[in-house]
Amino acid sequence: MNLIELQHALRQLRLGGIATVLETRLHQAQAEAMAPIDLISCLVADELTRRGDRLLERRRKQAAFRDPQKTLDHFDFNFNPKMNRSLVFDLATCAFIGKREDALFLGPGGTGKSHLAQAIGQAAIQQGYRVLYRETHVLLDELADAVVDGTRKEFMVTLTTVPLLIIDDFGMRKLPLTAAEDLLEIVMRRYERASTLLTSNRPVEDWGKLLGDVAAVHGHAGPHSPSRPRAQVRPRSWRTKVAVDAQ
C-alpha cells in the first residue's frame, strides 16, 4: 500500500486528521529518527485535535450566534469601572450550567448585554456544552413556523433540552399574542433541568406588561426594579437574584 492508497484508506476509516498530516509526519519521523510509538502518538494527537476543532466549529454553527466574534477577549470592561468583572468571569466558567441555574442581563441598549451573553455562550461551547442562541423575535417566529410545519413538538424538545439556551433582546420588539404562553412554556420546561440566559432592556416589573396576565399569574414578574443595567443570576427561581451593575 503506497502513501496515496494509505491516505484513502484512512479517510474511509474516518481518520481524515491522520490522512491530512500523514506525509508531513512521515518526513518528520525520517528527519528526527522518531520511534514508531512517537510517530503513532503524533498521528493520534493530530486526529484528536482535528476532531475537537470540528466539533467546536459544528457547535458554533448550531448555536447560530448573531455575532460569532463576540468573546470576552473582545469586550471592553473599561467603559464601566463599576462592573463586577468577577461575576462575569464566574458566569464564563459555566459552573451555573452544571448546576442548571439561569442568568439575566438587564439594562438599556448599548451596555454590552448581547456581547456578554454570546461570549458566555462561546465559553460554554469551549467547555463542551451545546448552546442555542436566538433573539426573542426570531425564536418566536421559528416556533410559529414549527406550528405551521407540524414540527412544534420536535422544536420544543430542542429548545428545552439544550444545556444553555440564550434568549436575547427580550422586550426590544412588540411580541405576538402567543408570546407569553410560548416563552413561559419554554422557561418552565427548562426550569431546574437546563440553563437559560436571557437579556432584556426592560426592568423585571415591566415583564407583566410585555407578557400579559399569564406572566403575573406564574409569578415571573417580580418587584425588583434595577436603576442601572445589571447582570443577574437566578439560582432557584427568577425571583431570586444576585445583581451587579453593568453600566
Short mmCIF file of C-alpha atoms in Angstrom, two decimals:
data_model
loop_
_atom_site.label_atom_id
_atom_site.label_comp_id
_atom_site.label_asym_id
_atom_site.label_seq_id
_atom_site.Cartn_x
_atom_site.Cartn_y
_atom_site.Cartn_z
CA MET A 1 0.00 0.00 0.00
CA ASN A 2 1.56 3.28 -1.09
CA LEU A 3 1.06 6.69 0.54
CA ILE A 4 -1.93 7.68 -1.59
CA GLU A 5 -3.66 4.35 -1.00
CA LEU A 6 -2.98 4.59 2.71
CA GLN A 7 -4.41 8.11 2.88
CA HIS A 8 -7.51 6.94 1.00
CA ALA A 9 -7.93 4.02 3.41
CA LEU A 10 -7.57 6.33 6.41
CA ARG A 11 -10.32 8.59 5.07
CA GLN A 12 -12.55 5.56 4.54
CA LEU A 13 -11.98 4.81 8.21
CA ARG A 14 -12.96 8.41 9.04
CA LEU A 15 -9.40 9.24 10.10
CA GLY A 16 -9.12 12.33 7.96
CA GLY A 17 -6.95 14.10 10.52
CA ILE A 18 -4.27 11.45 10.22
CA ALA A 19 -4.62 11.26 6.44
CA THR A 20 -4.09 15.01 6.09
CA VAL A 21 -0.81 15.13 8.02
CA LEU A 22 0.49 11.64 7.28
CA GLU A 23 3.05 12.65 4.67
CA THR A 24 4.35 15.50 6.85
CA ARG A 25 4.65 13.26 9.89
CA LEU A 26 6.47 10.60 7.88
CA HIS A 27 9.01 13.17 6.74
CA GLN A 28 9.36 14.31 10.36
CA ALA A 29 9.87 10.72 11.51
CA GLN A 30 12.65 10.24 8.98
CA ALA A 31 14.32 13.56 9.79
CA GLU A 32 14.18 13.11 13.56
CA ALA A 33 14.53 9.33 13.70
CA MET A 34 11.28 9.10 15.65
CA ALA A 35 10.45 5.88 17.41
CA PRO A 36 7.34 4.16 15.95
CA ILE A 37 5.34 4.79 19.12
CA ASP A 38 6.19 8.52 18.97
CA LEU A 39 5.05 8.69 15.35
CA ILE A 40 1.80 6.94 16.19
CA SER A 41 1.28 9.24 19.19
CA CYS A 42 1.70 12.31 16.98
CA LEU A 43 -0.75 10.97 14.40
CA VAL A 44 -3.35 10.11 17.06
CA ALA A 45 -2.93 13.57 18.62
CA ASP A 46 -3.41 15.15 15.19
CA GLU A 47 -6.63 13.21 14.69
CA LEU A 48 -7.98 14.13 18.13
CA THR A 49 -7.15 17.80 17.59
CA ARG A 50 -8.90 17.83 14.22
CA ARG A 51 -11.99 16.14 15.64
CA GLY A 52 -12.08 18.52 18.58
CA ASP A 53 -11.81 21.55 16.29
CA ARG A 54 -14.53 20.23 14.01
CA LEU A 55 -16.82 19.57 16.98
CA LEU A 56 -16.32 23.12 18.27
CA GLU A 57 -16.98 24.57 14.84
CA ARG A 58 -20.09 22.45 14.41
CA ARG A 59 -21.45 23.54 17.79
CA ARG A 60 -20.75 27.20 16.99
CA LYS A 61 -22.76 26.84 13.80
CA GLN A 62 -25.54 25.07 15.66
CA ALA A 63 -25.61 27.84 18.26
CA ALA A 64 -26.21 30.38 15.46
CA PHE A 65 -24.73 33.37 17.28
CA ARG A 66 -25.70 36.71 15.76
CA ASP A 67 -22.12 37.96 16.19
CA PRO A 68 -19.74 34.96 16.39
CA GLN A 69 -16.76 37.24 17.04
CA LYS A 70 -18.18 38.47 20.35
CA THR A 71 -15.96 36.96 23.04
CA LEU A 72 -14.73 38.13 26.42
CA ASP A 73 -11.36 38.88 24.82
CA HIS A 74 -13.10 41.49 22.68
CA PHE A 75 -15.21 43.04 25.44
CA ASP A 76 -14.18 46.45 26.79
CA PHE A 77 -14.61 46.32 30.55
CA ASN A 78 -13.09 49.79 30.94
CA PHE A 79 -16.24 51.60 29.81
CA ASN A 80 -17.75 50.76 33.20
CA PRO A 81 -15.30 50.53 36.11
CA LYS A 82 -18.20 49.57 38.43
CA MET A 83 -18.98 46.38 36.54
CA ASN A 84 -18.44 43.29 38.63
CA ARG A 85 -15.93 41.55 36.41
CA SER A 86 -15.68 38.73 38.90
CA LEU A 87 -19.32 37.79 38.36
CA VAL A 88 -18.97 37.98 34.58
CA PHE A 89 -15.96 35.69 34.59
CA ASP A 90 -17.67 33.43 37.10
CA LEU A 91 -20.50 33.01 34.60
CA ALA A 92 -17.90 32.33 31.90
CA THR A 93 -16.64 29.35 33.90
CA CYS A 94 -20.08 27.90 33.13
CA ALA A 95 -20.45 26.43 36.60
CA PHE A 96 -24.03 27.74 36.54
CA ILE A 97 -24.77 25.44 33.60
CA GLY A 98 -23.59 22.41 35.52
CA LYS A 99 -25.90 23.49 38.36
CA ARG A 100 -28.80 24.15 35.93
CA GLU A 101 -29.05 27.76 37.08
CA ASP A 102 -30.23 30.69 34.97
CA ALA A 103 -28.81 34.16 34.29
CA LEU A 104 -30.32 37.54 33.40
CA PHE A 105 -28.67 40.57 31.83
CA LEU A 106 -30.85 43.65 32.26
CA GLY A 107 -30.27 47.20 31.06
CA PRO A 108 -30.70 49.69 28.21
CA GLY A 109 -29.28 49.16 24.75
CA GLY A 110 -25.58 49.65 24.19
CA THR A 111 -24.43 48.35 27.57
CA GLY A 112 -22.97 45.08 26.24
CA LYS A 113 -25.67 42.60 27.24
CA SER A 114 -25.73 40.77 23.92
CA HIS A 115 -21.95 40.77 23.68
CA LEU A 116 -21.56 39.23 27.13
CA ALA A 117 -24.35 36.71 26.53
CA GLN A 118 -22.75 35.48 23.32
CA ALA A 119 -19.29 35.50 24.93
CA ILE A 120 -20.56 33.24 27.70
CA GLY A 121 -22.14 31.04 25.04
CA GLN A 122 -18.79 30.76 23.29
CA ALA A 123 -17.13 29.87 26.59
CA ALA A 124 -19.76 27.19 27.19
CA ILE A 125 -19.04 25.61 23.82
CA GLN A 126 -15.32 25.60 24.58
CA GLN A 127 -16.15 23.66 27.75
CA GLY A 128 -18.13 21.03 25.91
CA TYR A 129 -21.70 22.31 26.28
CA ARG A 130 -24.22 22.57 23.48
CA VAL A 131 -25.62 26.09 23.13
CA LEU A 132 -28.52 27.64 21.24
CA TYR A 133 -28.71 31.41 20.71
CA ARG A 134 -31.81 33.20 19.49
CA GLU A 135 -33.08 36.74 19.54
CA THR A 136 -36.53 36.70 21.12
CA HIS A 137 -38.43 37.64 17.96
CA VAL A 138 -36.52 35.06 15.90
CA LEU A 139 -37.25 32.35 18.47
CA LEU A 140 -40.96 33.13 18.40
CA ASP A 141 -41.01 33.26 14.58
CA GLU A 142 -39.32 29.86 14.39
CA LEU A 143 -41.78 28.44 16.90
CA ALA A 144 -44.68 29.79 14.82
CA ASP A 145 -43.18 28.24 11.67
CA ALA A 146 -42.83 24.94 13.51
CA VAL A 147 -46.55 25.03 14.32
CA VAL A 148 -47.34 25.52 10.63
CA ASP A 149 -44.92 22.75 9.60
CA GLY A 150 -46.24 20.37 12.22
CA THR A 151 -42.81 20.15 13.90
CA ARG A 152 -43.53 22.14 17.05
CA LYS A 153 -43.09 19.13 19.34
CA GLU A 154 -39.64 18.35 17.94
CA PHE A 155 -38.61 22.00 18.03
CA MET A 156 -39.70 22.33 21.66
CA VAL A 157 -37.62 19.28 22.55
CA THR A 158 -34.59 21.01 21.01
CA LEU A 159 -35.32 24.23 22.90
CA THR A 160 -35.92 22.58 26.24
CA THR A 161 -33.04 20.09 26.27
CA VAL A 162 -30.07 22.13 25.06
CA PRO A 163 -27.81 22.75 28.11
CA LEU A 164 -27.68 26.53 27.52
CA LEU A 165 -30.40 28.49 25.75
CA ILE A 166 -29.66 32.18 25.20
CA ILE A 167 -32.74 34.35 24.58
CA ASP A 168 -31.52 37.78 23.54
CA ASP A 169 -33.19 41.21 23.36
CA PHE A 170 -36.40 40.36 25.21
CA GLY A 171 -38.58 43.47 25.15
CA MET A 172 -36.94 45.09 22.12
CA ARG A 173 -39.89 44.39 19.81
CA LYS A 174 -43.62 44.03 20.16
CA LEU A 175 -44.46 40.43 20.97
CA PRO A 176 -47.13 38.36 19.20
CA LEU A 177 -50.28 37.33 21.04
CA THR A 178 -48.97 33.85 21.83
CA ALA A 179 -45.59 35.08 23.13
CA ALA A 180 -46.47 34.79 26.82
CA GLU A 181 -47.62 31.18 26.59
CA ASP A 182 -44.74 30.17 24.33
CA LEU A 183 -41.98 31.80 26.37
CA LEU A 184 -43.37 30.62 29.68
CA GLU A 185 -43.70 27.09 28.36
CA ILE A 186 -40.03 27.14 27.35
CA VAL A 187 -38.90 28.59 30.68
CA MET A 188 -41.00 26.24 32.78
CA ARG A 189 -39.94 23.14 30.83
CA ARG A 190 -36.30 24.13 31.27
CA TYR A 191 -36.70 25.09 34.93
CA GLU A 192 -34.09 23.24 37.04
CA ARG A 193 -33.40 20.97 34.06
CA ALA A 194 -31.21 23.23 31.92
CA SER A 195 -29.81 26.77 31.99
CA THR A 196 -31.38 29.79 30.30
CA LEU A 197 -29.60 33.11 29.80
CA LEU A 198 -31.93 35.96 28.98
CA THR A 199 -31.10 39.58 28.12
CA SER A 200 -33.60 42.41 28.26
CA ASN A 201 -33.70 46.19 28.05
CA ARG A 202 -36.77 46.25 30.29
CA PRO A 203 -36.83 46.03 34.10
CA VAL A 204 -38.45 42.94 35.50
CA GLU A 205 -41.53 44.78 36.76
CA ASP A 206 -42.38 45.60 33.12
CA TRP A 207 -42.45 41.97 32.09
CA GLY A 208 -46.07 41.64 33.13
CA LYS A 209 -46.96 44.40 30.65
CA LEU A 210 -44.97 42.71 27.91
CA LEU A 211 -46.33 39.22 28.52
CA GLY A 212 -49.76 39.98 29.89
CA ASP A 213 -51.51 38.41 32.86
CA VAL A 214 -50.03 34.97 32.23
CA ALA A 215 -46.62 36.11 33.45
CA ALA A 216 -48.08 37.69 36.56
CA VAL A 217 -50.08 34.57 37.37
CA HIS A 218 -46.94 32.43 37.19
CA GLY A 219 -45.01 34.84 39.36
CA HIS A 220 -42.24 35.63 36.88
CA ALA A 221 -42.58 39.41 37.00
CA GLY A 222 -41.04 40.22 40.35
CA PRO A 223 -40.82 43.56 42.18
CA HIS A 224 -37.10 44.09 41.52
CA SER A 225 -36.55 47.42 39.73
CA PRO A 226 -32.95 47.99 38.61
CA SER A 227 -31.98 51.62 38.10
CA ARG A 228 -28.87 50.56 36.17
CA PRO A 229 -28.18 47.84 33.64
CA ARG A 230 -27.16 44.78 35.57
CA ALA A 231 -26.32 41.12 35.30
CA GLN A 232 -28.27 38.73 37.45
CA VAL A 233 -28.02 35.07 38.35
CA ARG A 234 -31.06 33.01 39.29
CA PRO A 235 -30.09 30.04 41.46
CA ARG A 236 -33.58 28.67 42.16
CA SER A 237 -36.20 30.92 40.56
CA TRP A 238 -36.47 34.07 38.50
CA ARG A 239 -37.30 35.99 41.68
CA THR A 240 -34.01 35.15 43.41
CA LYS A 241 -31.20 37.26 42.02
CA VAL A 242 -27.61 38.25 42.60
CA ALA A 243 -27.22 41.57 40.81
CA VAL A 244 -24.26 43.66 39.71
CA ASP A 245 -24.13 47.00 37.93
CA ALA A 246 -23.46 46.69 34.22
CA GLN A 247 -23.06 50.38 33.48
#
